[in-house]
C-alpha positions as semicolon CSV with decimal commas, in nm:
position;residue;x (nm);y (nm);z (nm)
1;X;9,123;9,191;14,235
2;X;9,483;9,139;14,364
3;X;9,750;9,023;14,135
4;X;9,970;8,723;14,208
5;X;10,263;8,946;14,266
6;X;10,071;9,137;14,504
7;X;9,957;8,845;14,692
8;X;10,325;8,710;14,725
9;X;10,440;9,021;14,890
10;X;10,309;8,879;15,238
11;X;10,465;8,555;15,271
12;X;10,611;8,554;15,636
13;X;10,372;8,661;15,912
14;X;10,488;8,720;16,265
15;X;10,196;8,690;16,524
16;X;10,270;8,808;16,882
17;X;10,087;8,665;17,157
18;X;9,984;8,309;17,189
19;X;9,650;8,330;17,335
20;X;9,302;8,273;17,178
21;X;9,330;8,548;16,945
22;X;9,702;8,519;16,847
23;X;9,662;8,122;16,779
24;X;9,348;8,179;16,567
25;X;9,528;8,445;16,373
26;X;9,819;8,205;16,334
27;X;9,598;7,918;16,197
28;X;9,438;8,149;15,945
29;X;9,787;8,285;15,820
30;X;9,919;7,935;15,778
31;X;9,624;7,723;15,655
32;X;9,409;7,971;15,480
33;X;9,686;8,198;15,339
34;X;9,977;7,954;15,310
35;X;10,208;8,166;15,493
36;X;10,516;8,096;15,722
37;X;10,402;8,193;16,062
38;X;10,619;8,297;16,342
39;X;10,414;8,277;16,637
40;X;10,587;8,487;16,933
41;X;10,526;8,438;17,318
42;X;10,747;8,447;17,596
43;X;10,551;8,187;17,790
44;X;10,649;7,853;17,628
45;X;10,353;7,688;17,794
46;X;10,125;7,929;17,614
47;X;10,317;7,852;17,276
48;X;10,252;7,464;17,342
49;X;9,889;7,521;17,425
50;X;9,851;7,734;17,086
51;X;10,003;7,487;16,881
52;X;9,786;7,193;17,042
53;X;9,474;7,427;16,977
54;X;9,557;7,498;16,628
55;X;9,639;7,116;16,544
56;X;9,297;7,021;16,704
57;X;9,096;7,286;16,512
58;X;9,246;7,180;16,185
59;X;9,180;6,826;16,255
60;X;8,823;6,891;16,296
61;X;8,829;7,037;15,956
62;X;9,010;6,735;15,821
63;X;8,740;6,516;15,987
64;X;8,463;6,734;15,823
65;X;8,635;6,716;15,469
66;X;8,702;7,076;15,465
67;X;9,075;7,040;15,464
68;X;9,298;6,757;15,334
69;X;9,550;6,552;15,553
70;X;9,835;6,695;15,344
71;X;9,716;7,038;15,388
72;X;9,671;7,001;15,755
73;X;10,041;6,852;15,778
74;X;10,177;7,155;15,559
75;X;9,996;7,413;15,776
76;X;10,141;7,287;16,104
77;X;10,475;7,277;15,965
78;X;10,444;7,636;15,851
79;X;10,414;7,738;16,217
80;X;10,739;7,829;16,397
81;X;10,731;7,912;16,750
82;X;10,964;8,184;16,863
83;X;11,054;8,349;17,188
84;X;11,242;8,666;17,077
85;X;11,124;8,966;16,887
86;X;11,457;8,960;16,711
87;X;11,333;8,639;16,529
88;X;11,070;8,839;16,356
89;X;11,341;9,016;16,152
90;X;11,222;8,859;15,839
91;X;10,846;8,874;15,857
92;X;10,665;9,078;15,594
93;X;10,361;9,144;15,819
94;X;10,364;9,155;16,198
95;X;10,035;9,155;16,387
96;X;10,041;9,183;16,754
97;X;9,765;9,042;16,977
98;X;9,872;9,122;17,306
99;X;9,698;9,297;17,602
100;X;9,471;9,575;17,526
101;X;9,694;9,855;17,678
102;X;9,823;10,151;17,473
103;X;10,144;10,185;17,668
104;X;10,254;9,829;17,622
105;X;10,150;9,810;17,277
106;X;10,364;10,137;17,206
107;X;10,661;9,986;17,383
108;X;10,625;9,676;17,154
109;X;10,596;9,893;16,842
110;X;10,908;10,079;16,935
111;X;11,108;9,746;16,936
112;X;10,962;9,616;16,623
113;X;11,016;9,926;16,441
114;X;11,406;9,859;16,530
115;X;11,438;9,488;16,445
116;X;11,202;9,432;16,145
117;X;11,305;9,508;15,781
118;X;11,230;9,840;15,630
119;X;10,936;9,718;15,421
120;X;10,751;9,515;15,697
121;X;10,391;9,625;15,798
122;X;10,325;9,642;16,154
123;X;9,951;9,572;16,241
124;X;9,759;9,580;16,569
125;X;9,460;9,367;16,637
126;X;9,347;9,630;16,894
127;X;8,959;9,679;16,950
128;X;8,970;10,030;17,024
129;X;9,304;10,210;17,051
130;X;9,430;10,475;16,841
131;X;9,627;10,324;16,531
132;X;9,765;10,674;16,456
133;X;9,895;10,707;16,826
134;X;10,065;10,356;16,812
135;X;10,204;10,459;16,449
136;X;10,360;10,752;16,632
137;X;10,604;10,540;16,837
138;X;10,770;10,440;16,520
139;X;10,980;10,564;16,232
140;X;10,735;10,404;15,978
141;X;10,377;10,554;16,043
142;X;10,274;10,495;15,704
143;X;10,324;10,116;15,740
144;X;10,106;10,077;16,061
145;X;9,763;9,960;16,048
146;X;9,478;9,809;16,238
147;X;9,370;9,472;16,169
148;X;9,071;9,402;16,420
149;X;8,992;9,009;16,417
150;X;8,678;8,884;16,604
151;X;8,693;8,605;16,848
152;X;8,729;8,332;16,759
153;X;8,931;8,442;16,436
154;X;8,898;8,108;16,223
155;X;8,540;8,113;16,264
156;X;8,417;8,496;16,249
157;X;8,389;8,610;15,922
158;X;8,500;8,990;15,985
159;X;8,811;9,180;15,965
160;X;8,797;9,553;16,069
161;X;9,064;9,746;15,890
162;X;9,158;10,074;16,047
163;X;9,389;10,327;15,887
164;X;9,609;10,550;16,102
165;X;9,649;10,924;15,987
166;X;9,953;10,831;15,791
167;X;9,879;10,475;15,664
168;X;9,955;10,459;15,324
169;X;9,733;10,354;15,031
170;X;9,978;10,073;14,930
171;X;9,994;9,936;15,298
172;X;9,608;9,937;15,298
173;X;9,590;9,767;14,994
174;X;9,821;9,488;15,067
175;X;9,644;9,435;15,398
176;X;9,304;9,423;15,245
177;X;9,416;9,159;14,992
178;X;9,585;8,964;15,250
179;X;9,286;8,970;15,477
180;X;9,074;8,861;15,183
181;X;9,325;8,572;15,141
182;X;9,233;8,467;15,495
183;X;8,870;8,425;15,372
184;X;8,734;8,721;15,544
185;X;8,494;9,003;15,472
186;X;8,631;9,354;15,516
187;X;8,520;9,667;15,670
188;X;8,715;9,990;15,701
189;X;8,709;10,249;15,978
190;X;8,851;10,564;16,033
191;X;9,074;10,616;16,332
192;X;8,793;10,710;16,582
193;X;8,775;10,557;16,944
194;X;8,616;10,218;16,920
195;X;8,611;10,208;16,534
196;X;8,285;10,070;16,401
197;X;8,178;9,769;16,566
198;X;8,284;9,849;16,931
199;X;8,148;10,188;16,923
200;X;7,814;10,039;16,869
201;X;7,842;9,706;17,059
202;X;8,001;9,836;17,384
203;X;7,713;10,075;17,465
204;X;7,476;9,803;17,415
205;X;7,659;9,550;17,650
206;X;7,689;9,832;17,903
207;X;7,331;9,902;17,893
208;X;7,270;9,551;17,954
209;X;7,478;9,558;18,258
210;X;7,279;9,873;18,381
211;X;6,947;9,666;18,341
212;X;7,083;9,382;18,543
213;X;7,244;9,627;18,790
214;X;6,911;9,804;18,853
215;X;6,701;9,475;18,853
216;X;6,516;9,540;18,526
217;X;6,543;9,149;18,469
218;X;6,761;8,847;18,534
219;X;7,065;8,799;18,321
220;X;6,893;8,524;18,172
221;X;6,575;8,740;18,057
222;X;6,813;9,017;17,941
223;X;6,992;8,780;17,721
224;X;6,698;8,581;17,594
225;X;6,525;8,907;17,511
226;X;6,795;9,030;17,269
227;X;6,835;8,691;17,132
228;X;6,464;8,611;17,034
229;X;6,358;8,988;17,000
230;X;6,628;9,121;16,801
231;X;6,749;8,804;16,635
232;X;7,116;8,805;16,792
233;X;7,296;8,475;16,816
234;X;7,415;8,549;17,151
235;X;7,278;8,793;17,430
236;X;7,498;9,074;17,518
237;X;7,584;8,954;17,871
238;X;7,693;8,634;17,760
239;X;7,874;8,798;17,461
240;X;8,059;9,019;17,704
241;X;8,188;8,691;17,908
242;X;8,315;8,568;17,587
243;X;8,484;8,872;17,487
244;X;8,624;8,935;17,860
245;X;8,492;9,178;18,100
246;X;8,821;9,335;18,128
247;X;8,835;9,392;17,758
248;X;8,493;9,535;17,747
249;X;8,586;9,779;18,041
250;X;8,903;9,874;17,884
251;X;8,713;9,947;17,543
252;X;8,443;10,162;17,732
253;X;8,738;10,350;17,894
254;X;8,876;10,429;17,554
255;X;8,515;10,553;17,439
256;X;8,461;10,738;17,742
257;X;8,809;10,915;17,727
258;X;8,817;10,979;17,363
259;X;8,472;11,082;17,290
260;X;8,393;11,269;17,615
261;X;8,036;11,140;17,634
262;X;7,894;11,013;17,961
263;X;7,691;10,743;17,793
264;X;8,007;10,565;17,755
265;X;8,078;10,553;18,138
266;X;8,101;10,189;18,238
267;X;7,825;10,024;18,473
268;X;7,949;10,004;18,836
269;X;7,860;9,617;18,842
270;X;8,078;9,578;18,537
271;X;8,357;9,750;18,723
272;X;8,294;9,554;19,031
273;X;8,309;9,216;18,843
274;X;8,639;9,295;18,676
275;X;8,785;9,426;19,025
276;X;8,677;9,074;19,162
277;X;8,852;8,877;18,888
278;X;8,535;8,760;18,729
279;X;8,652;8,834;18,379
280;X;8,425;8,583;18,173
281;X;8,453;8,258;18,017
282;X;8,845;8,279;18,007
283;X;8,847;8,263;18,386
284;X;8,547;8,049;18,449
285;X;8,329;8,320;18,590
286;X;8,164;8,635;18,467
287;X;7,816;8,723;18,446
288;X;7,776;8,346;18,407
289;X;7,948;8,077;18,584
290;X;8,154;7,833;18,355
291;X;8,212;7,572;18,635
292;X;8,576;7,655;18,763
293;X;8,519;7,911;19,021
294;X;8,224;8,089;19,191
295;X;8,178;8,424;19,364
296;X;7,927;8,608;19,600
297;X;7,892;8,918;19,379
298;X;7,524;9,006;19,315
299;X;7,358;9,253;19,128
300;X;7,200;9,532;19,326
301;X;6,813;9,531;19,322
302;X;6,813;9,913;19,290
303;X;7,035;10,228;19,257
């Protein structure tokens, strides 16, 4: 068990990226862990949407009797929107939830390394990128760690913690205790491509695309088969839409490049959908239509 002193060591949390993942992480840090949250995004409209989303989510908890009105107000008050990385200088922990690009994340970590206090822990919400390589961009590799949240963070019970080659035991322990303060179950992965969940999940999603591409079945039957036949709450194609087809393609690329196995080579239909901008629910169109746009892309009946 964590001591009170250990738990108090993370009191100010910086969250970079005000999208669905970042806003969800910010909500957890403020409402579940009672931290001051510095939510950073260069897009002021994204920050406004994030605060509105967090407020709406917490109000639903109040309506259900799962959160008091006073706790709701305190949680909202603890979230501070900022627009400059320099404003994260007092954070004890910084969690980035930006685009899944190693180059972009590395540039961010270089900047964070310069402006955060020496004791600060730098965490990435990456779903597949090497923590060791991200840490190598800093002068504090022992204080860099992976915290892979699942979408949406306030609801999904899991955090996948990834230790880089140099991540210290002290940093791992602090992040583990902090994750437990968020009310999450913890699994720990070594720093291999895709970690645990995506190394298993993405080949299944990719195989579902191959089944659709080659005409094995309709998208509805593929998803229904996996839901009712294997007791999954959501079929793999619908899940891909919720994750984001671009994210799925990126993770498959990391797996393919990192492990060198052709079984991770992405299905051409997945590539085609991403090229067409059919990125899933966030864009209103992926494998399924969510009512905001249409496309003429159809799976092929055979190879």
